[in-house]
A tleap script that builds the chain and sets N, CA, C and O, in Angstrom:
source leaprc.protein.ff14SB
mol = sequence {
  NMET THR PHE GLU GLN TRP LEU ARG GLN GLN
  PRO SER CYS LEU SER ARG GLN PHE SER GLU
  PHE VAL ASP GLY GLN GLY ARG CYS GLU PHE
  ALA HIE VAL ARG ARG VAL LYS ARG GLY ALA
  GLY VAL GLY ILE LYS PRO PRO ASP PHE GLY
  VAL PRO LEU THR HIE GLU GLU HIE ALA MET
  GLN HIE ASN LYS GLY GLU ALA TYR THR LEU
  ALA ALA HIE GLY ILE ILE THR ASP ASN ALA
  ALA GLN TRP PHE GLU THR GLN ALA GLN GLU
  TYR TYR GLU LYS TRP GLN SER LEU ASN GLU
  LYS GLY GLU LYS ASN VAL CSER
}
set mol.1.N position { -115.503 -181.144 84.966 }
set mol.1.CA position { -115.445 -181.660 83.608 }
set mol.1.C position { -113.973 -181.808 83.229 }
set mol.1.O position { -113.169 -180.905 83.462 }
set mol.2.N position { -113.634 -182.940 82.650 }
set mol.2.CA position { -112.246 -183.153 82.234 }
set mol.2.C position { -111.950 -182.340 80.980 }
set mol.2.O position { -112.859 -181.862 80.303 }
set mol.3.N position { -110.672 -182.195 80.688 }
set mol.3.CA position { -110.274 -181.487 79.478 }
set mol.3.C position { -110.849 -182.170 78.247 }
set mol.3.O position { -111.364 -181.499 77.352 }
set mol.4.N position { -110.768 -183.488 78.189 }
set mol.4.CA position { -111.269 -184.205 77.015 }
set mol.4.C position { -112.768 -183.994 76.847 }
set mol.4.O position { -113.235 -183.787 75.727 }
set mol.5.N position { -113.526 -184.042 77.926 }
set mol.5.CA position { -114.970 -183.804 77.844 }
set mol.5.C position { -115.259 -182.391 77.337 }
set mol.5.O position { -116.115 -182.197 76.474 }
set mol.6.N position { -114.547 -181.417 77.874 }
set mol.6.CA position { -114.736 -180.021 77.474 }
set mol.6.C position { -114.372 -179.832 75.997 }
set mol.6.O position { -115.091 -179.171 75.249 }
set mol.7.N position { -113.248 -180.423 75.594 }
set mol.7.CA position { -112.773 -180.241 74.225 }
set mol.7.C position { -113.762 -180.812 73.214 }
set mol.7.O position { -113.941 -180.247 72.135 }
set mol.8.N position { -114.401 -181.923 73.552 }
set mol.8.CA position { -115.381 -182.539 72.652 }
set mol.8.C position { -116.588 -181.627 72.418 }
set mol.8.O position { -117.330 -181.819 71.454 }
set mol.9.N position { -116.787 -180.652 73.277 }
set mol.9.CA position { -117.906 -179.716 73.135 }
set mol.9.C position { -117.528 -178.463 72.350 }
set mol.9.O position { -118.360 -177.578 72.152 }
set mol.10.N position { -116.288 -178.386 71.909 }
set mol.10.CA position { -115.821 -177.230 71.145 }
set mol.10.C position { -115.958 -177.508 69.649 }
set mol.10.O position { -115.870 -178.660 69.224 }
set mol.11.N position { -116.174 -176.461 68.848 }
set mol.11.CA position { -116.194 -176.681 67.395 }
set mol.11.C position { -114.790 -177.014 66.896 }
set mol.11.O position { -113.796 -176.724 67.563 }
set mol.12.N position { -114.726 -177.611 65.741 }
set mol.12.CA position { -113.447 -177.998 65.137 }
set mol.12.C position { -112.488 -176.818 65.046 }
set mol.12.O position { -112.891 -175.697 64.733 }
set mol.13.N position { -111.226 -177.083 65.320 }
set mol.13.CA position { -110.205 -176.039 65.199 }
set mol.13.C position { -109.910 -175.726 63.731 }
set mol.13.O position { -109.246 -174.733 63.435 }
set mol.14.N position { -110.392 -176.552 62.818 }
set mol.14.CA position { -110.168 -176.327 61.390 }
set mol.14.C position { -111.354 -175.641 60.718 }
set mol.14.O position { -111.189 -174.616 60.057 }
set mol.15.N position { -112.529 -176.196 60.884 }
set mol.15.CA position { -113.705 -175.717 60.148 }
set mol.15.C position { -114.699 -174.950 61.013 }
set mol.15.O position { -115.623 -174.329 60.488 }
set mol.16.N position { -114.520 -174.987 62.343 }
set mol.16.CA position { -115.448 -174.380 63.305 }
set mol.16.C position { -116.819 -175.057 63.255 }
set mol.16.O position { -117.814 -174.475 63.688 }
set mol.17.N position { -116.874 -176.281 62.731 }
set mol.17.CA position { -118.100 -177.065 62.649 }
set mol.17.C position { -118.084 -178.160 63.720 }
set mol.17.O position { -117.055 -178.411 64.346 }
set mol.18.N position { -119.231 -178.806 63.920 }
set mol.18.CA position { -119.342 -179.950 64.814 }
set mol.18.C position { -119.576 -181.213 63.992 }
set mol.18.O position { -120.073 -181.141 62.868 }
set mol.19.N position { -119.220 -182.361 64.546 }
set mol.19.CA position { -119.484 -183.645 63.892 }
set mol.19.C position { -120.941 -184.033 64.009 }
set mol.19.O position { -121.543 -184.555 63.071 }
set mol.20.N position { -121.496 -183.768 65.176 }
set mol.20.CA position { -122.860 -184.190 65.468 }
set mol.20.C position { -123.421 -183.317 66.572 }
set mol.20.O position { -122.705 -182.522 67.182 }
set mol.21.N position { -124.708 -183.475 66.820 }
set mol.21.CA position { -125.355 -182.774 67.924 }
set mol.21.C position { -126.012 -183.812 68.813 }
set mol.21.O position { -126.717 -184.696 68.327 }
set mol.22.N position { -125.785 -183.707 70.114 }
set mol.22.CA position { -126.367 -184.606 71.099 }
set mol.22.C position { -127.163 -183.739 72.065 }
set mol.22.O position { -126.612 -182.852 72.717 }
set mol.23.N position { -128.445 -183.999 72.150 }
set mol.23.CA position { -129.334 -183.197 72.999 }
set mol.23.C position { -129.167 -181.708 72.734 }
set mol.23.O position { -129.159 -180.898 73.662 }
set mol.24.N position { -129.035 -181.354 71.458 }
set mol.24.CA position { -128.929 -179.966 71.060 }
set mol.24.C position { -127.559 -179.335 71.235 }
set mol.24.O position { -127.379 -178.153 70.946 }
set mol.25.N position { -126.586 -180.116 71.710 }
set mol.25.CA position { -125.239 -179.573 71.923 }
set mol.25.C position { -124.263 -180.178 70.916 }
set mol.25.O position { -124.236 -181.393 70.716 }
set mol.26.N position { -123.451 -179.304 70.277 }
set mol.26.CA position { -122.486 -179.759 69.297 }
set mol.26.C position { -121.395 -180.614 69.910 }
set mol.26.O position { -121.002 -180.422 71.060 }
set mol.27.N position { -120.916 -181.560 69.122 }
set mol.27.CA position { -119.840 -182.450 69.559 }
set mol.27.C position { -118.811 -182.610 68.441 }
set mol.27.O position { -119.148 -182.642 67.258 }
set mol.28.N position { -117.554 -182.708 68.850 }
set mol.28.CA position { -116.449 -183.046 67.962 }
set mol.28.C position { -115.692 -184.222 68.560 }
set mol.28.O position { -115.966 -184.645 69.683 }
set mol.29.N position { -114.753 -184.734 67.811 }
set mol.29.CA position { -113.892 -185.795 68.320 }
set mol.29.C position { -112.653 -185.185 68.953 }
set mol.29.O position { -112.186 -184.123 68.539 }
set mol.30.N position { -112.132 -185.862 69.951 }
set mol.30.CA position { -110.881 -185.464 70.601 }
set mol.30.C position { -109.751 -186.095 69.785 }
set mol.30.O position { -109.547 -187.309 69.831 }
set mol.31.N position { -109.031 -185.279 69.052 }
set mol.31.CA position { -107.921 -185.767 68.225 }
set mol.31.C position { -106.623 -185.558 68.991 }
set mol.31.O position { -106.175 -184.426 69.173 }
set mol.32.N position { -106.030 -186.643 69.432 }
set mol.32.CA position { -104.774 -186.552 70.174 }
set mol.32.C position { -103.678 -185.952 69.304 }
set mol.32.O position { -103.559 -186.269 68.120 }
set mol.33.N position { -102.896 -185.094 69.902 }
set mol.33.CA position { -101.709 -184.544 69.257 }
set mol.33.C position { -100.541 -185.215 69.964 }
set mol.33.O position { -100.163 -184.838 71.073 }
set mol.34.N position { -99.987 -186.202 69.306 }
set mol.34.CA position { -98.939 -187.028 69.920 }
set mol.34.C position { -97.556 -186.513 69.551 }
set mol.34.O position { -97.246 -186.316 68.376 }
set mol.35.N position { -96.751 -186.304 70.547 }
set mol.35.CA position { -95.371 -185.888 70.333 }
set mol.35.C position { -94.497 -186.624 71.338 }
set mol.35.O position { -94.836 -186.715 72.518 }
set mol.36.N position { -93.382 -187.142 70.870 }
set mol.36.CA position { -92.468 -187.877 71.744 }
set mol.36.C position { -92.030 -186.997 72.908 }
set mol.36.O position { -91.904 -187.483 74.032 }
set mol.37.N position { -91.800 -185.726 72.661 }
set mol.37.CA position { -91.342 -184.841 73.733 }
set mol.37.C position { -92.384 -184.680 74.837 }
set mol.37.O position { -92.056 -184.228 75.933 }
set mol.38.N position { -93.628 -185.043 74.562 }
set mol.38.CA position { -94.677 -184.982 75.582 }
set mol.38.C position { -94.972 -186.375 76.148 }
set mol.38.O position { -95.973 -186.560 76.840 }
set mol.39.N position { -94.124 -187.338 75.864 }
set mol.39.CA position { -94.286 -188.671 76.428 }
set mol.39.C position { -95.000 -189.661 75.531 }
set mol.39.O position { -95.335 -190.759 75.976 }
set mol.40.N position { -95.242 -189.300 74.272 }
set mol.40.CA position { -95.920 -190.222 73.362 }
set mol.40.C position { -94.956 -191.295 72.875 }
set mol.40.O position { -93.743 -191.091 72.821 }
set mol.41.N position { -95.514 -192.416 72.532 }
set mol.41.CA position { -94.738 -193.515 71.978 }
set mol.41.C position { -95.703 -194.495 71.338 }
set mol.41.O position { -96.894 -194.204 71.230 }
set mol.42.N position { -95.221 -195.626 70.921 }
set mol.42.CA position { -96.078 -196.619 70.285 }
set mol.42.C position { -97.178 -197.022 71.270 }
set mol.42.O position { -96.903 -197.566 72.339 }
set mol.43.N position { -98.409 -196.750 70.895 }
set mol.43.CA position { -99.547 -197.112 71.730 }
set mol.43.C position { -99.738 -196.229 72.956 }
set mol.43.O position { -100.580 -196.534 73.801 }
set mol.44.N position { -98.988 -195.156 73.075 }
set mol.44.CA position { -99.101 -194.284 74.242 }
set mol.44.C position { -99.599 -192.911 73.790 }
set mol.44.O position { -98.944 -192.237 72.995 }
set mol.45.N position { -100.755 -192.506 74.300 }
set mol.45.CA position { -101.307 -191.194 73.988 }
set mol.45.C position { -101.129 -190.316 75.223 }
set mol.45.O position { -101.623 -190.661 76.297 }
set mol.46.N position { -100.441 -189.202 75.094 }
set mol.46.CA position { -100.294 -188.323 76.247 }
set mol.46.C position { -101.660 -187.814 76.711 }
set mol.46.O position { -102.500 -187.464 75.882 }
set mol.47.N position { -101.886 -187.770 77.999 }
set mol.47.CA position { -103.172 -187.267 78.477 }
set mol.47.C position { -103.290 -185.763 78.241 }
set mol.47.O position { -102.294 -185.040 78.219 }
set mol.48.N position { -104.518 -185.316 78.067 }
set mol.48.CA position { -104.812 -183.891 78.008 }
set mol.48.C position { -104.054 -183.123 76.948 }
set mol.48.O position { -103.641 -181.989 77.192 }
set mol.49.N position { -103.863 -183.702 75.791 }
set mol.49.CA position { -103.234 -182.946 74.721 }
set mol.49.C position { -103.879 -183.338 73.409 }
set mol.49.O position { -103.599 -184.401 72.856 }
set mol.50.N position { -104.748 -182.466 72.916 }
set mol.50.CA position { -105.443 -182.754 71.680 }
set mol.50.C position { -106.193 -181.544 71.191 }
set mol.50.O position { -106.172 -180.484 71.817 }
set mol.51.N position { -106.862 -181.711 70.057 }
set mol.51.CA position { -107.649 -180.646 69.442 }
set mol.51.C position { -109.004 -181.207 69.027 }
set mol.51.O position { -109.135 -182.413 68.814 }
set mol.52.N position { -110.022 -180.339 68.908 }
set mol.52.CA position { -111.315 -180.816 68.425 }
set mol.52.C position { -111.335 -180.848 66.898 }
set mol.52.O position { -110.991 -179.868 66.237 }
set mol.53.N position { -111.742 -181.985 66.357 }
set mol.53.CA position { -111.907 -182.146 64.911 }
set mol.53.C position { -113.225 -182.852 64.653 }
set mol.53.O position { -113.684 -183.631 65.489 }
set mol.54.N position { -113.840 -182.592 63.506 }
set mol.54.CA position { -115.015 -183.370 63.118 }
set mol.54.C position { -114.545 -184.795 62.809 }
set mol.54.O position { -113.349 -185.057 62.679 }
set mol.55.N position { -115.503 -185.693 62.699 }
set mol.55.CA position { -115.154 -187.084 62.386 }
set mol.55.C position { -114.385 -187.168 61.068 }
set mol.55.O position { -113.387 -187.881 60.966 }
set mol.56.N position { -114.858 -186.436 60.066 }
set mol.56.CA position { -114.216 -186.467 58.750 }
set mol.56.C position { -112.796 -185.896 58.813 }
set mol.56.O position { -111.876 -186.455 58.217 }
set mol.57.N position { -112.618 -184.790 59.530 }
set mol.57.CA position { -111.294 -184.179 59.662 }
set mol.57.C position { -110.333 -185.093 60.415 }
set mol.57.O position { -109.158 -185.197 60.063 }
set mol.58.N position { -110.842 -185.757 61.457 }
set mol.58.CA position { -110.016 -186.667 62.244 }
set mol.58.C position { -109.564 -187.857 61.397 }
set mol.58.O position { -108.411 -188.282 61.469 }
set mol.59.N position { -110.487 -188.384 60.595 }
set mol.59.CA position { -110.136 -189.496 59.701 }
set mol.59.C position { -109.089 -189.044 58.687 }
set mol.59.O position { -108.146 -189.780 58.396 }
set mol.60.N position { -109.253 -187.827 58.145 }
set mol.60.CA position { -108.291 -187.296 57.186 }
set mol.60.C position { -106.917 -187.142 57.842 }
set mol.60.O position { -105.895 -187.457 57.232 }
set mol.61.N position { -106.897 -186.662 59.069 }
set mol.61.CA position { -105.636 -186.491 59.791 }
set mol.61.C position { -104.911 -187.832 59.918 }
set mol.61.O position { -103.695 -187.906 59.740 }
set mol.62.N position { -105.659 -188.882 60.227 }
set mol.62.CA position { -105.048 -190.213 60.368 }
set mol.62.C position { -104.635 -190.796 59.015 }
set mol.62.O position { -103.556 -191.375 58.892 }
set mol.63.N position { -105.486 -190.644 58.009 }
set mol.63.CA position { -105.246 -191.287 56.717 }
set mol.63.C position { -104.288 -190.534 55.799 }
set mol.63.O position { -103.535 -191.146 55.041 }
set mol.64.N position { -104.319 -189.221 55.868 }
set mol.64.CA position { -103.526 -188.405 54.938 }
set mol.64.C position { -102.413 -187.610 55.610 }
set mol.64.O position { -101.495 -187.137 54.940 }
set mol.65.N position { -102.490 -187.461 56.921 }
set mol.65.CA position { -101.467 -186.713 57.648 }
set mol.65.C position { -101.884 -185.291 57.983 }
set mol.65.O position { -102.857 -184.760 57.447 }
set mol.66.N position { -101.128 -184.700 58.873 }
set mol.66.CA position { -101.457 -183.365 59.361 }
set mol.66.C position { -101.304 -182.291 58.285 }
set mol.66.O position { -102.166 -181.420 58.164 }
set mol.67.N position { -100.228 -182.335 57.506 }
set mol.67.CA position { -100.000 -181.308 56.486 }
set mol.67.C position { -101.112 -181.330 55.440 }
set mol.67.O position { -101.615 -180.277 55.050 }
set mol.68.N position { -101.495 -182.511 54.986 }
set mol.68.CA position { -102.569 -182.636 53.994 }
set mol.68.C position { -103.879 -182.090 54.558 }
set mol.68.O position { -104.602 -181.364 53.876 }
set mol.69.N position { -104.177 -182.442 55.804 }
set mol.69.CA position { -105.419 -182.005 56.440 }
set mol.69.C position { -105.477 -180.487 56.532 }
set mol.69.O position { -106.511 -179.886 56.240 }
set mol.70.N position { -104.387 -179.870 56.932 }
set mol.70.CA position { -104.356 -178.409 56.999 }
set mol.70.C position { -104.546 -177.793 55.616 }
set mol.70.O position { -105.350 -176.876 55.451 }
set mol.71.N position { -103.817 -178.286 54.632 }
set mol.71.CA position { -103.912 -177.745 53.271 }
set mol.71.C position { -105.332 -177.891 52.717 }
set mol.71.O position { -105.823 -177.003 52.021 }
set mol.72.N position { -105.983 -179.001 53.025 }
set mol.72.CA position { -107.354 -179.228 52.555 }
set mol.72.C position { -108.322 -178.206 53.144 }
set mol.72.O position { -109.409 -177.987 52.609 }
set mol.73.N position { -107.919 -177.587 54.245 }
set mol.73.CA position { -108.753 -176.567 54.886 }
set mol.73.C position { -108.194 -175.164 54.667 }
set mol.73.O position { -108.565 -174.221 55.367 }
set mol.74.N position { -107.302 -175.035 53.693 }
set mol.74.CA position { -106.782 -173.722 53.329 }
set mol.74.C position { -105.723 -173.167 54.254 }
set mol.74.O position { -105.414 -171.976 54.205 }
set mol.75.N position { -105.163 -174.019 55.097 }
set mol.75.CA position { -104.118 -173.583 56.027 }
set mol.75.C position { -102.789 -174.094 55.504 }
set mol.75.O position { -102.531 -175.298 55.517 }
set mol.76.N position { -101.949 -173.186 55.046 }
set mol.76.CA position { -100.661 -173.554 54.491 }
set mol.76.C position { -99.577 -173.160 55.495 }
set mol.76.O position { -99.481 -172.003 55.903 }
set mol.77.N position { -98.781 -174.126 55.877 }
set mol.77.CA position { -97.720 -173.882 56.844 }
set mol.77.C position { -96.537 -174.795 56.531 }
set mol.77.O position { -96.705 -175.873 55.961 }
set mol.78.N position { -95.361 -174.358 56.905 }
set mol.78.CA position { -94.163 -175.184 56.721 }
set mol.78.C position { -94.020 -176.242 57.800 }
set mol.78.O position { -93.219 -177.167 57.663 }
set mol.79.N position { -94.805 -176.112 58.890 }
set mol.79.CA position { -94.657 -177.027 60.012 }
set mol.79.C position { -96.033 -177.387 60.568 }
set mol.79.O position { -96.500 -176.787 61.537 }
set mol.80.N position { -96.672 -178.369 59.946 }
set mol.80.CA position { -98.007 -178.788 60.363 }
set mol.80.C position { -98.013 -179.320 61.788 }
set mol.80.O position { -98.951 -179.064 62.543 }
set mol.81.N position { -96.984 -180.050 62.157 }
set mol.81.CA position { -96.918 -180.592 63.515 }
set mol.81.C position { -96.939 -179.464 64.540 }
set mol.81.O position { -97.635 -179.546 65.552 }
set mol.82.N position { -96.181 -178.424 64.273 }
set mol.82.CA position { -96.147 -177.284 65.198 }
set mol.82.C position { -97.495 -176.570 65.233 }
set mol.82.O position { -97.915 -176.109 66.295 }
set mol.83.N position { -98.179 -176.471 64.098 }
set mol.83.CA position { -99.498 -175.828 64.059 }
set mol.83.C position { -100.455 -176.559 64.988 }
set mol.83.O position { -101.135 -175.929 65.798 }
set mol.84.N position { -100.516 -177.903 64.877 }
set mol.84.CA position { -101.405 -178.690 65.730 }
set mol.84.C position { -100.982 -178.605 67.197 }
set mol.84.O position { -101.832 -178.517 68.083 }
set mol.85.N position { -99.695 -178.632 67.451 }
set mol.85.CA position { -99.222 -178.544 68.833 }
set mol.85.C position { -99.592 -177.199 69.456 }
set mol.85.O position { -99.994 -177.139 70.619 }
set mol.86.N position { -99.459 -176.132 68.689 }
set mol.86.CA position { -99.829 -174.803 69.189 }
set mol.86.C position { -101.319 -174.740 69.490 }
set mol.86.O position { -101.729 -174.217 70.526 }
set mol.87.N position { -102.131 -175.278 68.578 }
set mol.87.CA position { -103.576 -175.308 68.809 }
set mol.87.C position { -103.908 -176.081 70.083 }
set mol.87.O position { -104.702 -175.622 70.905 }
set mol.88.N position { -103.298 -177.250 70.243 }
set mol.88.CA position { -103.562 -178.077 71.412 }
set mol.88.C position { -103.184 -177.339 72.693 }
set mol.88.O position { -103.927 -177.376 73.675 }
set mol.89.N position { -102.053 -176.680 72.687 }
set mol.89.CA position { -101.612 -175.927 73.869 }
set mol.89.C position { -102.584 -174.796 74.178 }
set mol.89.O position { -102.906 -174.561 75.343 }
set mol.90.N position { -103.056 -174.092 73.151 }
set mol.90.CA position { -104.000 -172.991 73.365 }
set mol.90.C position { -105.328 -173.484 73.936 }
set mol.90.O position { -105.891 -172.844 74.824 }
set mol.91.N position { -105.834 -174.609 73.441 }
set mol.91.CA position { -107.073 -175.172 73.991 }
set mol.91.C position { -106.873 -175.585 75.450 }
set mol.91.O position { -107.733 -175.333 76.294 }
set mol.92.N position { -105.746 -176.215 75.741 }
set mol.92.CA position { -105.501 -176.657 77.112 }
set mol.92.C position { -105.416 -175.459 78.055 }
set mol.92.O position { -105.958 -175.503 79.160 }
set mol.93.N position { -104.747 -174.400 77.632 }
set mol.93.CA position { -104.621 -173.201 78.464 }
set mol.93.C position { -105.979 -172.536 78.680 }
set mol.93.O position { -106.259 -172.040 79.771 }
set mol.94.N position { -106.827 -172.524 77.641 }
set mol.94.CA position { -108.164 -171.953 77.790 }
set mol.94.C position { -108.964 -172.755 78.797 }
set mol.94.O position { -109.642 -172.185 79.652 }
set mol.95.N position { -108.891 -174.084 78.701 }
set mol.95.CA position { -109.614 -174.947 79.643 }
set mol.95.C position { -109.121 -174.718 81.067 }
set mol.95.O position { -109.929 -174.621 81.990 }
set mol.96.N position { -107.819 -174.632 81.255 }
set mol.96.CA position { -107.274 -174.377 82.586 }
set mol.96.C position { -107.773 -173.049 83.129 }
set mol.96.O position { -108.147 -172.958 84.299 }
set mol.97.N position { -107.784 -172.024 82.297 }
set mol.97.CA position { -108.249 -170.706 82.718 }
set mol.97.C position { -109.717 -170.755 83.130 }
set mol.97.O position { -110.095 -170.171 84.146 }
set mol.98.N position { -110.540 -171.442 82.353 }
set mol.98.CA position { -111.953 -171.561 82.692 }
set mol.98.C position { -112.143 -172.320 84.001 }
set mol.98.O position { -113.015 -171.973 84.797 }
set mol.99.N position { -111.335 -173.352 84.228 }
set mol.99.CA position { -111.426 -174.108 85.473 }
set mol.99.C position { -111.060 -173.243 86.667 }
set mol.99.O position { -111.693 -173.328 87.719 }
set mol.100.N position { -110.035 -172.409 86.503 }
set mol.100.CA position { -109.627 -171.516 87.586 }
set mol.100.C position { -110.713 -170.520 87.921 }
set mol.100.O position { -110.840 -170.099 89.071 }
set mol.101.N position { -111.501 -170.137 86.927 }
set mol.101.CA position { -112.589 -169.177 87.131 }
set mol.101.C position { -113.883 -169.878 87.548 }
set mol.101.O position { -114.872 -169.215 87.858 }
set mol.102.N position { -113.883 -171.208 87.559 }
set mol.102.CA position { -115.079 -171.960 87.899 }
set mol.102.C position { -116.101 -172.017 86.778 }
set mol.102.O position { -117.286 -172.231 87.029 }
set mol.103.N position { -115.651 -171.827 85.538 }
set mol.103.CA position { -116.553 -171.826 84.385 }
set mol.103.C position { -116.325 -173.081 83.543 }
set mol.103.O position { -116.058 -172.975 82.346 }
set mol.104.N position { -116.421 -174.229 84.131 }
set mol.104.CA position { -116.070 -175.480 83.463 }
set mol.104.C position { -116.925 -175.788 82.235 }
set mol.104.O position { -116.474 -176.505 81.341 }
set mol.105.N position { -118.122 -175.273 82.174 }
set mol.105.CA position { -119.007 -175.598 81.056 }
set mol.105.C position { -119.008 -174.533 79.975 }
set mol.105.O position { -119.757 -174.657 79.006 }
set mol.106.N position { -118.205 -173.500 80.103 }
set mol.106.CA position { -118.178 -172.426 79.115 }
set mol.106.C position { -117.360 -172.857 77.919 }
set mol.106.O position { -116.278 -173.425 78.070 }
set mol.107.N position { -117.876 -172.587 76.723 }
set mol.107.CA position { -117.117 -172.923 75.511 }
set mol.107.C position { -116.628 -171.678 74.840 }
set mol.107.O position { -115.969 -171.754 73.804 }
savepdb mol mol.pdb
quit
């Protein structure tokens, strides 16, 4: 299972909710966390770097920005970009650890 596939099966990093259920399994959207230092640019999404968000949260992130989205969920921080980057790194590390243990489907 790819990181993106696995991440879509995780609850939102903000609300711990899912956007929808498919065959009884919760699903979220893969929200890319784009940073130039990770190779992002106009029209370029770095592979394997994102967080799970519900559809509504993902739309809010795009329309209102990361700081607004965090504040709307009661998360107050001076550096919203760093908060999302830290979350993305933690999810990626968890996925890598599960892959090393052969537990690709564990959430």
